[in-house]
Short mmCIF file of C-alpha atoms and ligand atoms in Angstrom, two decimals:
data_model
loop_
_atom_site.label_atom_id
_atom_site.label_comp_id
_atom_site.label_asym_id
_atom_site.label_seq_id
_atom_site.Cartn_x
_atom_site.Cartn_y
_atom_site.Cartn_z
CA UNK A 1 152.44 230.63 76.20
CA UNK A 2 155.05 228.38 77.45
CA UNK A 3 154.59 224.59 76.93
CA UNK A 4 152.54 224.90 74.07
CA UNK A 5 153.04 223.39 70.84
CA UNK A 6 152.11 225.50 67.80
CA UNK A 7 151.53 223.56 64.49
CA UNK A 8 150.42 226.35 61.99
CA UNK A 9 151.93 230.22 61.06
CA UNK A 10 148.62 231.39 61.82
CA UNK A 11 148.46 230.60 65.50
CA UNK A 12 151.71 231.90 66.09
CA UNK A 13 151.22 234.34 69.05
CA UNK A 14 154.24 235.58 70.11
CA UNK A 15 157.72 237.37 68.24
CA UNK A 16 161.10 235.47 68.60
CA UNK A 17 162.32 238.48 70.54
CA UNK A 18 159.70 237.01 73.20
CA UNK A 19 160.77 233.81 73.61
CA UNK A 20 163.55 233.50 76.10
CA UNK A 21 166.95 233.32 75.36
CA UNK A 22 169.05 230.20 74.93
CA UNK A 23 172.57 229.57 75.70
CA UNK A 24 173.50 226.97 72.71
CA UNK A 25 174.57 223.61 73.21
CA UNK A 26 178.15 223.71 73.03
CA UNK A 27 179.29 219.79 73.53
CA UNK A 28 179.58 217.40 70.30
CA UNK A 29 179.22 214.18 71.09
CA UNK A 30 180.31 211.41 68.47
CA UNK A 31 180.00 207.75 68.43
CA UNK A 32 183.05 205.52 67.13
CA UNK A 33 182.38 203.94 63.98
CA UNK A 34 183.76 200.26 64.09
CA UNK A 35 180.14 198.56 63.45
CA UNK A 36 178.99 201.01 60.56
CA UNK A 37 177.52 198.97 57.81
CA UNK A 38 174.16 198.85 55.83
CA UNK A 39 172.79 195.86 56.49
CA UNK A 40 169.18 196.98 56.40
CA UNK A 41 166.95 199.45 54.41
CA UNK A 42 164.57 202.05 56.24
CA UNK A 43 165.25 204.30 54.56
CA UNK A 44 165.51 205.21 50.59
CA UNK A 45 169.23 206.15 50.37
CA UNK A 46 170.30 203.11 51.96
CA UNK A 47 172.13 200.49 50.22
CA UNK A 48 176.11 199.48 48.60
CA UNK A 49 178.84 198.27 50.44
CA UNK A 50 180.34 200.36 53.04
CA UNK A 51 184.15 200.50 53.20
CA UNK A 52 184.65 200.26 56.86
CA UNK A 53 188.61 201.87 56.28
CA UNK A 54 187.33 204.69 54.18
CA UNK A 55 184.20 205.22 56.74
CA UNK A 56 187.00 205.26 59.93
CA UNK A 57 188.82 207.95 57.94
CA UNK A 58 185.90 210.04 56.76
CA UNK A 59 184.28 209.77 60.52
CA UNK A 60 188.04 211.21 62.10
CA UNK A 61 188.16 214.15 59.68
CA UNK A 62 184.85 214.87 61.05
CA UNK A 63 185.91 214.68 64.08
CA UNK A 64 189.08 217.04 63.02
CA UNK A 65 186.43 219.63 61.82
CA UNK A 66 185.00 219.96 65.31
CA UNK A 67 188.04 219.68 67.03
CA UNK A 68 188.43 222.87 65.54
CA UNK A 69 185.67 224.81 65.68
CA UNK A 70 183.20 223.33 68.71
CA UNK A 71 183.88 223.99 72.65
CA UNK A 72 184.23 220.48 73.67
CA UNK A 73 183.85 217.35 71.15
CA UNK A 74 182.69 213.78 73.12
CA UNK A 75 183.08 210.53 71.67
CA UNK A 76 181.17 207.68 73.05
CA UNK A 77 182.90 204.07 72.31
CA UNK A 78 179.69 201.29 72.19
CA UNK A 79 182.12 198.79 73.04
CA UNK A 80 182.82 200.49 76.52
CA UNK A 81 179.10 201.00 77.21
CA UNK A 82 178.20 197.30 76.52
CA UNK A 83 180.55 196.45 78.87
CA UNK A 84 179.45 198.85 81.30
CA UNK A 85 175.88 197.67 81.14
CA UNK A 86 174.43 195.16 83.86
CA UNK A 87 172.85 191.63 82.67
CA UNK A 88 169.44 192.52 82.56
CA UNK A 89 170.00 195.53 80.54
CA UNK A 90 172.26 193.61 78.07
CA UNK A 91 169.74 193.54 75.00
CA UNK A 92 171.82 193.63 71.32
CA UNK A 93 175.91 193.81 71.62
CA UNK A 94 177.01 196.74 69.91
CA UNK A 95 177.81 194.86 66.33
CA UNK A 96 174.00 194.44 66.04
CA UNK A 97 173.46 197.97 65.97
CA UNK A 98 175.35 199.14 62.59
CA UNK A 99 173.43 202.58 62.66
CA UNK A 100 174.18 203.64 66.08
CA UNK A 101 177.13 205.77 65.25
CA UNK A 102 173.98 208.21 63.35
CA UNK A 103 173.77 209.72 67.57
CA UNK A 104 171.83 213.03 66.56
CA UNK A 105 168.85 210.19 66.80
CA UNK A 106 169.23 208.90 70.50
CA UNK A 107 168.10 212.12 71.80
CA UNK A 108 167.95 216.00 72.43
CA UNK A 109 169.40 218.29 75.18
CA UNK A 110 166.92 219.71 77.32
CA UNK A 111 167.23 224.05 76.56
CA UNK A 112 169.40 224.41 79.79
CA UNK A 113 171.62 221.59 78.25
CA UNK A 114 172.22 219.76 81.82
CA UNK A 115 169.64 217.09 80.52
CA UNK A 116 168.35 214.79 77.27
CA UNK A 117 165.22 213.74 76.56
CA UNK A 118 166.13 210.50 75.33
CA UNK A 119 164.62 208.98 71.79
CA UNK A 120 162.24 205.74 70.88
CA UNK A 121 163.43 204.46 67.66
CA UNK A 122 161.00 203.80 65.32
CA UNK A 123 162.41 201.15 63.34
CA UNK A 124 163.10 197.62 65.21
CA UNK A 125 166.81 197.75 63.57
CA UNK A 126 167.61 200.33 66.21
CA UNK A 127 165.64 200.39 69.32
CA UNK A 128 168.07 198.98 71.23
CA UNK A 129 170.16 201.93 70.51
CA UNK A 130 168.89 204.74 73.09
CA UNK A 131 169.78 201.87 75.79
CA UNK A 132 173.12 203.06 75.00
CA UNK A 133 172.85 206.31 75.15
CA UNK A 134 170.60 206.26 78.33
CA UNK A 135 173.76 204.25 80.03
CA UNK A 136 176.46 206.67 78.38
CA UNK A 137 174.16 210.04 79.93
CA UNK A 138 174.09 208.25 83.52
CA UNK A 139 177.64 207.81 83.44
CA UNK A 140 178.37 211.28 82.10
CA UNK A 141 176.47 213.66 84.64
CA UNK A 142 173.72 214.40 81.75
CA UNK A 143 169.83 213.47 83.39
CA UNK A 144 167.53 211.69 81.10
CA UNK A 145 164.22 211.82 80.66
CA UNK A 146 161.81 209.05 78.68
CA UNK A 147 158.46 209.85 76.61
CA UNK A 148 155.56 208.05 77.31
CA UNK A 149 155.90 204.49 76.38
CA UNK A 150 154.94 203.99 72.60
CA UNK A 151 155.30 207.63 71.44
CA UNK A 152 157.74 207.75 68.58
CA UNK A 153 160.57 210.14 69.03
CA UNK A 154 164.08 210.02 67.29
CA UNK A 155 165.50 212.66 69.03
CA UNK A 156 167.87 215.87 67.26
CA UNK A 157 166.68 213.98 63.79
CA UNK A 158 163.44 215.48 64.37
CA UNK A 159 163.31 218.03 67.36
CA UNK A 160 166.19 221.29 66.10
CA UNK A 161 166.62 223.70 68.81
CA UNK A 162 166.14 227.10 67.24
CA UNK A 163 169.40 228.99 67.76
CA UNK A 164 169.56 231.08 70.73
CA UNK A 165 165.67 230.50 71.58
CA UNK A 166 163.94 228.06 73.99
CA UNK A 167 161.81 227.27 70.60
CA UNK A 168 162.01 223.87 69.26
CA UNK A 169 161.46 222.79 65.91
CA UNK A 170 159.32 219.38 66.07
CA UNK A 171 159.36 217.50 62.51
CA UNK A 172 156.96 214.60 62.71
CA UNK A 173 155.56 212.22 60.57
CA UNK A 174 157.69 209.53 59.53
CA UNK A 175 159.87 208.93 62.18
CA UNK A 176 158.59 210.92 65.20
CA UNK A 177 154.99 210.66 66.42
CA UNK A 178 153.14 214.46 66.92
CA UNK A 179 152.30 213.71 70.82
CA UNK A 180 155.97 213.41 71.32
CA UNK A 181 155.79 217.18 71.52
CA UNK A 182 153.25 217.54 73.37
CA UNK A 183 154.67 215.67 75.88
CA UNK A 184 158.39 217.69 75.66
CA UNK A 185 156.65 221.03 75.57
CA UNK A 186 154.47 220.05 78.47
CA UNK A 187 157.33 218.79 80.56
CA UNK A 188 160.08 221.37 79.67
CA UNK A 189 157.51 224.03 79.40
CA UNK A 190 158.72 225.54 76.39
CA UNK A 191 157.12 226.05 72.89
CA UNK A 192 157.47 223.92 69.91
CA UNK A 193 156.67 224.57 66.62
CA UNK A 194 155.93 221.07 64.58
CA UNK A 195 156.76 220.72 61.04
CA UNK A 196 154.94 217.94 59.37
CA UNK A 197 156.91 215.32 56.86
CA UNK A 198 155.11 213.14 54.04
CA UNK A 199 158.25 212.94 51.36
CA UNK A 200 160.25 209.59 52.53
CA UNK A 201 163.76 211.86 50.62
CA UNK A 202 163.06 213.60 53.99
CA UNK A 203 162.20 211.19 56.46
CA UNK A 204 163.91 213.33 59.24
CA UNK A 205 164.01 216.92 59.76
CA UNK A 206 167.54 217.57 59.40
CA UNK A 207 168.19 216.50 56.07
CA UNK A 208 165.08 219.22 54.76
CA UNK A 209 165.90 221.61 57.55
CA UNK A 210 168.88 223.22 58.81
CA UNK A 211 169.13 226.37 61.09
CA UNK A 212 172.57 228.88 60.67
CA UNK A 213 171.91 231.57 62.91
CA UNK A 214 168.85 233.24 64.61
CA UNK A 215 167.58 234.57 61.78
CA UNK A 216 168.63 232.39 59.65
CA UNK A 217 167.82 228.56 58.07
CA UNK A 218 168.67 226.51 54.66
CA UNK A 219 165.84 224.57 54.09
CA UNK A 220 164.70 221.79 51.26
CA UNK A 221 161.56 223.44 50.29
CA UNK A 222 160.04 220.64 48.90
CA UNK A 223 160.13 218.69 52.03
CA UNK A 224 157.02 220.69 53.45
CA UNK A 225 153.81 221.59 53.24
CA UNK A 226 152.53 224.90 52.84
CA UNK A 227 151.56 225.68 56.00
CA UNK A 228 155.32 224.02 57.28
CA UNK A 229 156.88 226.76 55.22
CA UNK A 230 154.70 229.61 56.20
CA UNK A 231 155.61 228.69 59.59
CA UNK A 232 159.08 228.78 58.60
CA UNK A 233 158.78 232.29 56.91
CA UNK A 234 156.84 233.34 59.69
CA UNK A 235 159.75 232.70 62.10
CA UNK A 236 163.15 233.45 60.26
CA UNK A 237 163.79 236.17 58.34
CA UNK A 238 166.25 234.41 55.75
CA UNK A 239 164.80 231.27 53.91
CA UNK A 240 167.65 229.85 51.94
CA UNK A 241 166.25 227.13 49.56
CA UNK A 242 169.19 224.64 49.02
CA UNK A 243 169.18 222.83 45.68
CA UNK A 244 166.88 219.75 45.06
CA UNK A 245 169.47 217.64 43.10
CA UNK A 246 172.30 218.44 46.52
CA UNK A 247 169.62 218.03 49.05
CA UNK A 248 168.92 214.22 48.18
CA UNK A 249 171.92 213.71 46.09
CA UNK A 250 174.74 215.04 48.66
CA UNK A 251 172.05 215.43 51.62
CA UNK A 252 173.15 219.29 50.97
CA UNK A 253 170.76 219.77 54.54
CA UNK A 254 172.40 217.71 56.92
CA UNK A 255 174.87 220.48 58.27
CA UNK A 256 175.96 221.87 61.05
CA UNK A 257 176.01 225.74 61.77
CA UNK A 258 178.63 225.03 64.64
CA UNK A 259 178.94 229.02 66.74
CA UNK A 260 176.38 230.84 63.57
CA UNK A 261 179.65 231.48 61.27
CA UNK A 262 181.19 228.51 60.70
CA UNK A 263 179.76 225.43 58.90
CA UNK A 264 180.34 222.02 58.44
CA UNK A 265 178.83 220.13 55.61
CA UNK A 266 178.95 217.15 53.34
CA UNK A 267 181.73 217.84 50.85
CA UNK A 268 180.61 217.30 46.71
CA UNK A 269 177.78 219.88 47.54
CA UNK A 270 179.03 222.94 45.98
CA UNK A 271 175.93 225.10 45.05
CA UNK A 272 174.72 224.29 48.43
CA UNK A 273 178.37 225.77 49.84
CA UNK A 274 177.81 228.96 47.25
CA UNK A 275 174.71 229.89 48.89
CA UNK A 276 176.10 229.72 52.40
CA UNK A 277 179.38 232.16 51.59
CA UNK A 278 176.99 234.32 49.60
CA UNK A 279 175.28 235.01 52.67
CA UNK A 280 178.41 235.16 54.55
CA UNK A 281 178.89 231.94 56.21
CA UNK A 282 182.40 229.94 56.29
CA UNK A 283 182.05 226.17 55.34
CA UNK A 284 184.29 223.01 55.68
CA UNK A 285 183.00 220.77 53.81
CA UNK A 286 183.85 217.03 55.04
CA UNK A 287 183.61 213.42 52.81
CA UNK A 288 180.76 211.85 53.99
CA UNK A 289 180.70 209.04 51.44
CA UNK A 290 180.48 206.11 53.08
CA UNK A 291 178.06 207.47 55.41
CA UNK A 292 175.35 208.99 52.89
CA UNK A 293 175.12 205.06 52.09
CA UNK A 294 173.14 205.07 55.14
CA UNK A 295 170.81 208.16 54.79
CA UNK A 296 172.78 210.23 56.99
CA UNK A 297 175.60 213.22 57.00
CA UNK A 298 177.36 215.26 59.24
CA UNK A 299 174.78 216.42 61.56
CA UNK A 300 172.86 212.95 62.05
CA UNK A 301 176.94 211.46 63.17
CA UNK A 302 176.02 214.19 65.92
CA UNK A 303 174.49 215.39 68.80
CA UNK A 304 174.63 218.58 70.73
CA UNK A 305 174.83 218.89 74.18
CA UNK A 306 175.22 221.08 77.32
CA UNK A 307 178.35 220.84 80.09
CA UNK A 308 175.98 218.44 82.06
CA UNK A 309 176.82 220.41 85.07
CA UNK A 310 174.45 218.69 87.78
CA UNK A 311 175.39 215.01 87.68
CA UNK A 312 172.46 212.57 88.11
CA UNK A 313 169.75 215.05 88.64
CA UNK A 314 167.05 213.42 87.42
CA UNK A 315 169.07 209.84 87.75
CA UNK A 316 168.54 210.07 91.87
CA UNK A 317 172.40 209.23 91.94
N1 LIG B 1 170.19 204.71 58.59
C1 LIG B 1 169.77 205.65 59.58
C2 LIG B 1 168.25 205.63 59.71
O1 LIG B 1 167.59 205.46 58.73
C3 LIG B 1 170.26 207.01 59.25
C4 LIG B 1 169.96 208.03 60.30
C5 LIG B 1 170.33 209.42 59.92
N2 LIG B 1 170.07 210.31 60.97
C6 LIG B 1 169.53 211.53 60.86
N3 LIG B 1 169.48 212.28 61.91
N4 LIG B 1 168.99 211.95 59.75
O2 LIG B 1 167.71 205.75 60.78
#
């Protein structure tokens, strides 16, 4: 049943050796930090002063990390979009938009990675945001594609490719309305599995949800309902349940499982890190400070994407 959306274990119909394999997204793309700041609360880890030197710093080590270990790392300057963008679609200059360098939220690849489906913010801090993006994709070769016009959807917060499967994992709730998958599984005919979220510690799926490998995910367990975690245990065979205290505390969740071996993460999580190499996984762990006083860690400062190999498909350039 491609293009169906499955919200319960006990509809499940098919095995994960059924679904159809998945070359994963191999691009990181970044965005530069110069207008990082909190200057607004939506969610409830956001406040203190940001130290924009210390925040430049942490962001480049991250960048370092997947230097290292990804295929090809993108970084996408706001200033050079802005002045790339014509008059009418000039909304907020890029200093108005101190959450923009959290990218994973302006959108997700489409499963053959030449695409994004590109996100609705749901806070009116950062709607201007996907604007950005949208113009950064055209210029890049990557085709877009837009939900239906007020559906919620904040992109690779919510919607987690499941490693090496054309199954997506749809959290909704807070930030991302339930029809937005509806509306992705019926246009990229594949299946999505949606994950409801009530607790506002997780308001997006990545800091509660975090897949390693095929058969693997660390999860926040309290994030979910029971049916959410049956689903999960229905579909991986390796739950690993990070720590409460690290998974709000040093958003513990908010990785990156870069090739299925190698993981980054937010450093001063060290349980979290002693679960990982217990079941075999390598981590770098990365300062994320400055960032966490804005709700987000190393995997919201990214997004995955394909090679964007066919150039304004969907653009008409
Ligand atoms: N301050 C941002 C917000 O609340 C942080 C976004 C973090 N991104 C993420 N994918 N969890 O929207």
């Amino acid at each position: 049943q491609v293009g169906r959306v499955y919200d319960t274990a006990r509809v499940l119909d098919f095995d994960l050796e059924s679904i159809p394999s998945r070359q994963d997204h191999e691009t990181v793309l970044l965005v530069s930090p110069q207008y990082f700041d909190v200057r607004y609360h939506i969610n409830p880890y956001m406040g203190g002063e940001v130290d924009g030197t210390a925040a430049t710093e942490q962001w480049e080590t991250l960048q370092e990390a997947y230097e290292e270990y990804a295929s090809r790392v993108l970084v996408f300057d706001p200033d050079e979009v802005w002045a790339s963008l014509s008059t009418e679609r000039k909304t907020l200059p890029p200093e108005g938009l101190p959450d923009m360098v959290f990218c994973a939220n302006h959108g997700v690849a489409t499963p053959d990675g030449d695409g994004v489906v590109l996100a609705a913010m749901s806070n009116a801090e950062r709607v201007d945001e996907p604007t950005y993006f949208g113009a950064w994709c055209q210029e890049n070769g990557y085709r877009t594609m837009s939900l239906a016009p007020g559906t919620r959807f904040e992109g690779g917060g919510d919607a987690i490719w499941h490693p090496g499967r054309e199954l997506l994992w749809g959290g909704y709730g807070i930030r991302s309305d339930k029809r937005a998958y509806d509306e992705i599984a019926d246009r990229l005919g594949v299946r999505v599995v949606t994950l409801e979220l009530t607790d506002e510690n997780y308001y997006h799926l990545d800091v509660c949800f975090a897949p390693l490998d095929e058969e693997t995910v660390l999860i926040q367990s309290e994030a979910f309902t029971d049916e959410g975690l049956a689903t999960i245990h229905a579909l991986f065979e390796t739950v690993i349940d990070a720590p409460v205290d690290e998974s709000t505390g040093g958003l513990a969740c908010n990785l990156h499982s870069v090739d299925g071996e190698r993981v980054i993460m937010s450093r001063g999580n060290p349980k979290t890190a002693a679960l990982l190499e217990a079941h075999g996984y390598e981590t770098t762990a990365v300062c994320t400070d400055e960032f966490q006083k804005a709700g987000g860690s190393v995997r919201c400062l990214t997004l995955s994407l394909g090679d964007g190999s066919r150039p304004g498909y969907l653009n008409g350039r």
